[in-house]
Amino acid sequence: MDDMINQLQNKGISPEKLAMLMEFVGKSKNKSPQDYLPFFMMAAQKASSSGMDFNDDETNLILETMMPNMTAEDKRKIASMRNLANIIARKSNRGKN
């Protein structure tokens, strides 16, 4: 997880987002790999409710950094969610044309 923070710093993520991620990383250290995905979803919801959104690149970097420690089932769930998000985004973009 510390590697994730370094990657995000190098990508120029805002200090506020970085602080929230540092809190997330600290709390996730006691989690087992099968608990990463539910914990990530809870942290994302907390960020959103506080008015902080992560763009697609930031979210992808976070997920890609976490994936090596996830179970195969959680990796499949992430892939399914990404596919669904892409489908929704494409349909949304078509409606704007």
PDB file of C-alpha atoms in Angstrom:
ATOM      1  CA  MET A   1       0.000   0.000   0.000  1.00  0.00           C
ATOM      2  CA  ASP A   2       2.895   2.383   0.635  1.00  0.00           C
ATOM      3  CA  ASP A   3       3.889   1.848  -3.001  1.00  0.00           C
ATOM      4  CA  MET A   4       0.386   3.018  -3.986  1.00  0.00           C
ATOM      5  CA  ILE A   5       0.898   6.270  -2.061  1.00  0.00           C
ATOM      6  CA  ASN A   6       4.242   6.841  -3.804  1.00  0.00           C
ATOM      7  CA  GLN A   7       2.664   6.232  -7.215  1.00  0.00           C
ATOM      8  CA  LEU A   8      -0.173   8.629  -6.457  1.00  0.00           C
ATOM      9  CA  GLN A   9       2.236  11.313  -5.239  1.00  0.00           C
ATOM     10  CA  ASN A  10       4.142  10.978  -8.491  1.00  0.00           C
ATOM     11  CA  LYS A  11       0.882  11.368 -10.443  1.00  0.00           C
ATOM     12  CA  GLY A  12       0.168  14.704  -8.770  1.00  0.00           C
ATOM     13  CA  ILE A  13      -2.873  13.748  -6.705  1.00  0.00           C
ATOM     14  CA  SER A  14      -4.167  16.568  -4.495  1.00  0.00           C
ATOM     15  CA  PRO A  15      -2.971  16.730  -0.863  1.00  0.00           C
ATOM     16  CA  GLU A  16      -6.564  16.297   0.374  1.00  0.00           C
ATOM     17  CA  LYS A  17      -7.056  13.113  -1.609  1.00  0.00           C
ATOM     18  CA  LEU A  18      -3.643  11.864  -0.590  1.00  0.00           C
ATOM     19  CA  ALA A  19      -4.473  12.459   3.101  1.00  0.00           C
ATOM     20  CA  MET A  20      -7.693  10.468   2.737  1.00  0.00           C
ATOM     21  CA  LEU A  21      -5.811   7.651   1.012  1.00  0.00           C
ATOM     22  CA  MET A  22      -3.172   7.642   3.754  1.00  0.00           C
ATOM     23  CA  GLU A  23      -5.979   7.222   6.300  1.00  0.00           C
ATOM     24  CA  PHE A  24      -7.410   4.419   4.161  1.00  0.00           C
ATOM     25  CA  VAL A  25      -4.014   2.707   3.918  1.00  0.00           C
ATOM     26  CA  GLY A  26      -3.497   2.940   7.671  1.00  0.00           C
ATOM     27  CA  LYS A  27      -6.871   1.378   8.403  1.00  0.00           C
ATOM     28  CA  SER A  28      -6.480  -1.293   5.729  1.00  0.00           C
ATOM     29  CA  LYS A  29      -3.278  -2.749   7.196  1.00  0.00           C
ATOM     30  CA  ASN A  30      -5.272  -5.018   9.559  1.00  0.00           C
ATOM     31  CA  LYS A  31      -7.525  -6.234   6.733  1.00  0.00           C
ATOM     32  CA  SER A  32      -7.205  -9.595   5.086  1.00  0.00           C
ATOM     33  CA  PRO A  33      -7.072  -9.688   1.266  1.00  0.00           C
ATOM     34  CA  GLN A  34     -10.708 -10.805   1.056  1.00  0.00           C
ATOM     35  CA  ASP A  35     -11.718  -7.714   3.053  1.00  0.00           C
ATOM     36  CA  TYR A  36      -9.972  -5.203   0.747  1.00  0.00           C
ATOM     37  CA  LEU A  37     -12.837  -4.801  -1.710  1.00  0.00           C
ATOM     38  CA  PRO A  38     -15.594  -4.188   0.870  1.00  0.00           C
ATOM     39  CA  PHE A  39     -13.250  -1.860   2.758  1.00  0.00           C
ATOM     40  CA  PHE A  40     -12.396   0.021  -0.439  1.00  0.00           C
ATOM     41  CA  MET A  41     -16.093   0.417  -1.270  1.00  0.00           C
ATOM     42  CA  MET A  42     -16.778   1.783   2.225  1.00  0.00           C
ATOM     43  CA  ALA A  43     -13.854   4.225   1.930  1.00  0.00           C
ATOM     44  CA  ALA A  44     -15.055   5.382  -1.508  1.00  0.00           C
ATOM     45  CA  GLN A  45     -18.524   5.994  -0.116  1.00  0.00           C
ATOM     46  CA  LYS A  46     -17.050   7.986   2.783  1.00  0.00           C
ATOM     47  CA  ALA A  47     -15.002  10.082   0.354  1.00  0.00           C
ATOM     48  CA  SER A  48     -18.032  10.737  -1.815  1.00  0.00           C
ATOM     49  CA  SER A  49     -20.202  11.738   1.143  1.00  0.00           C
ATOM     50  CA  SER A  50     -17.547  14.251   2.172  1.00  0.00           C
ATOM     51  CA  GLY A  51     -17.580  15.749  -1.341  1.00  0.00           C
ATOM     52  CA  MET A  52     -14.345  14.162  -2.556  1.00  0.00           C
ATOM     53  CA  ASP A  53     -14.401  12.301  -5.855  1.00  0.00           C
ATOM     54  CA  PHE A  54     -11.592  10.369  -7.486  1.00  0.00           C
ATOM     55  CA  ASN A  55     -11.275  10.539 -11.252  1.00  0.00           C
ATOM     56  CA  ASP A  56     -11.029   7.408 -13.384  1.00  0.00           C
ATOM     57  CA  ASP A  57      -7.228   7.462 -13.547  1.00  0.00           C
ATOM     58  CA  GLU A  58      -6.925   7.798  -9.760  1.00  0.00           C
ATOM     59  CA  THR A  59      -9.450   5.034  -9.153  1.00  0.00           C
ATOM     60  CA  ASN A  60      -7.761   2.729 -11.660  1.00  0.00           C
ATOM     61  CA  LEU A  61      -4.350   3.326 -10.090  1.00  0.00           C
ATOM     62  CA  ILE A  62      -5.717   2.581  -6.614  1.00  0.00           C
ATOM     63  CA  LEU A  63      -7.418  -0.611  -7.783  1.00  0.00           C
ATOM     64  CA  GLU A  64      -4.425  -1.795  -9.812  1.00  0.00           C
ATOM     65  CA  THR A  65      -2.195  -1.293  -6.802  1.00  0.00           C
ATOM     66  CA  MET A  66      -4.566  -3.228  -4.548  1.00  0.00           C
ATOM     67  CA  MET A  67      -5.287  -6.092  -6.972  1.00  0.00           C
ATOM     68  CA  PRO A  68      -2.160  -8.180  -6.338  1.00  0.00           C
ATOM     69  CA  ASN A  69      -3.309  -8.593  -2.728  1.00  0.00           C
ATOM     70  CA  MET A  70      -6.933  -9.424  -3.581  1.00  0.00           C
ATOM     71  CA  THR A  71      -8.547 -12.807  -3.863  1.00  0.00           C
ATOM     72  CA  ALA A  72      -9.391 -14.146  -7.327  1.00  0.00           C
ATOM     73  CA  GLU A  73     -13.082 -13.607  -6.582  1.00  0.00           C
ATOM     74  CA  ASP A  74     -12.522  -9.944  -5.690  1.00  0.00           C
ATOM     75  CA  LYS A  75     -10.461  -9.465  -8.855  1.00  0.00           C
ATOM     76  CA  ARG A  76     -13.393 -10.823 -10.883  1.00  0.00           C
ATOM     77  CA  LYS A  77     -15.767  -8.459  -9.058  1.00  0.00           C
ATOM     78  CA  ILE A  78     -13.512  -5.498  -9.854  1.00  0.00           C
ATOM     79  CA  ALA A  79     -13.357  -6.507 -13.523  1.00  0.00           C
ATOM     80  CA  SER A  80     -17.158  -6.815 -13.636  1.00  0.00           C
ATOM     81  CA  MET A  81     -17.643  -3.410 -12.011  1.00  0.00           C
ATOM     82  CA  ARG A  82     -15.180  -1.813 -14.429  1.00  0.00           C
ATOM     83  CA  ASN A  83     -16.980  -3.345 -17.399  1.00  0.00           C
ATOM     84  CA  LEU A  84     -20.352  -2.164 -16.105  1.00  0.00           C
ATOM     85  CA  ALA A  85     -19.006   1.350 -15.511  1.00  0.00           C
ATOM     86  CA  ASN A  86     -17.621   1.442 -19.063  1.00  0.00           C
ATOM     87  CA  ILE A  87     -20.963   0.338 -20.518  1.00  0.00           C
ATOM     88  CA  ILE A  88     -22.819   2.983 -18.508  1.00  0.00           C
ATOM     89  CA  ALA A  89     -20.317   5.662 -19.541  1.00  0.00           C
ATOM     90  CA  ARG A  90     -20.647   4.739 -23.238  1.00  0.00           C
ATOM     91  CA  LYS A  91     -24.449   4.849 -23.050  1.00  0.00           C
ATOM     92  CA  SER A  92     -24.311   8.156 -21.214  1.00  0.00           C
ATOM     93  CA  ASN A  93     -21.985   9.636 -23.838  1.00  0.00           C
ATOM     94  CA  ARG A  94     -24.241   8.457 -26.680  1.00  0.00           C
ATOM     95  CA  GLY A  95     -27.186  10.239 -25.110  1.00  0.00           C
ATOM     96  CA  LYS A  96     -25.261  13.529 -25.121  1.00  0.00           C
ATOM     97  CA  ASN A  97     -24.666  13.494 -28.896  1.00  0.00           C
TER      98      ASN A  97
END
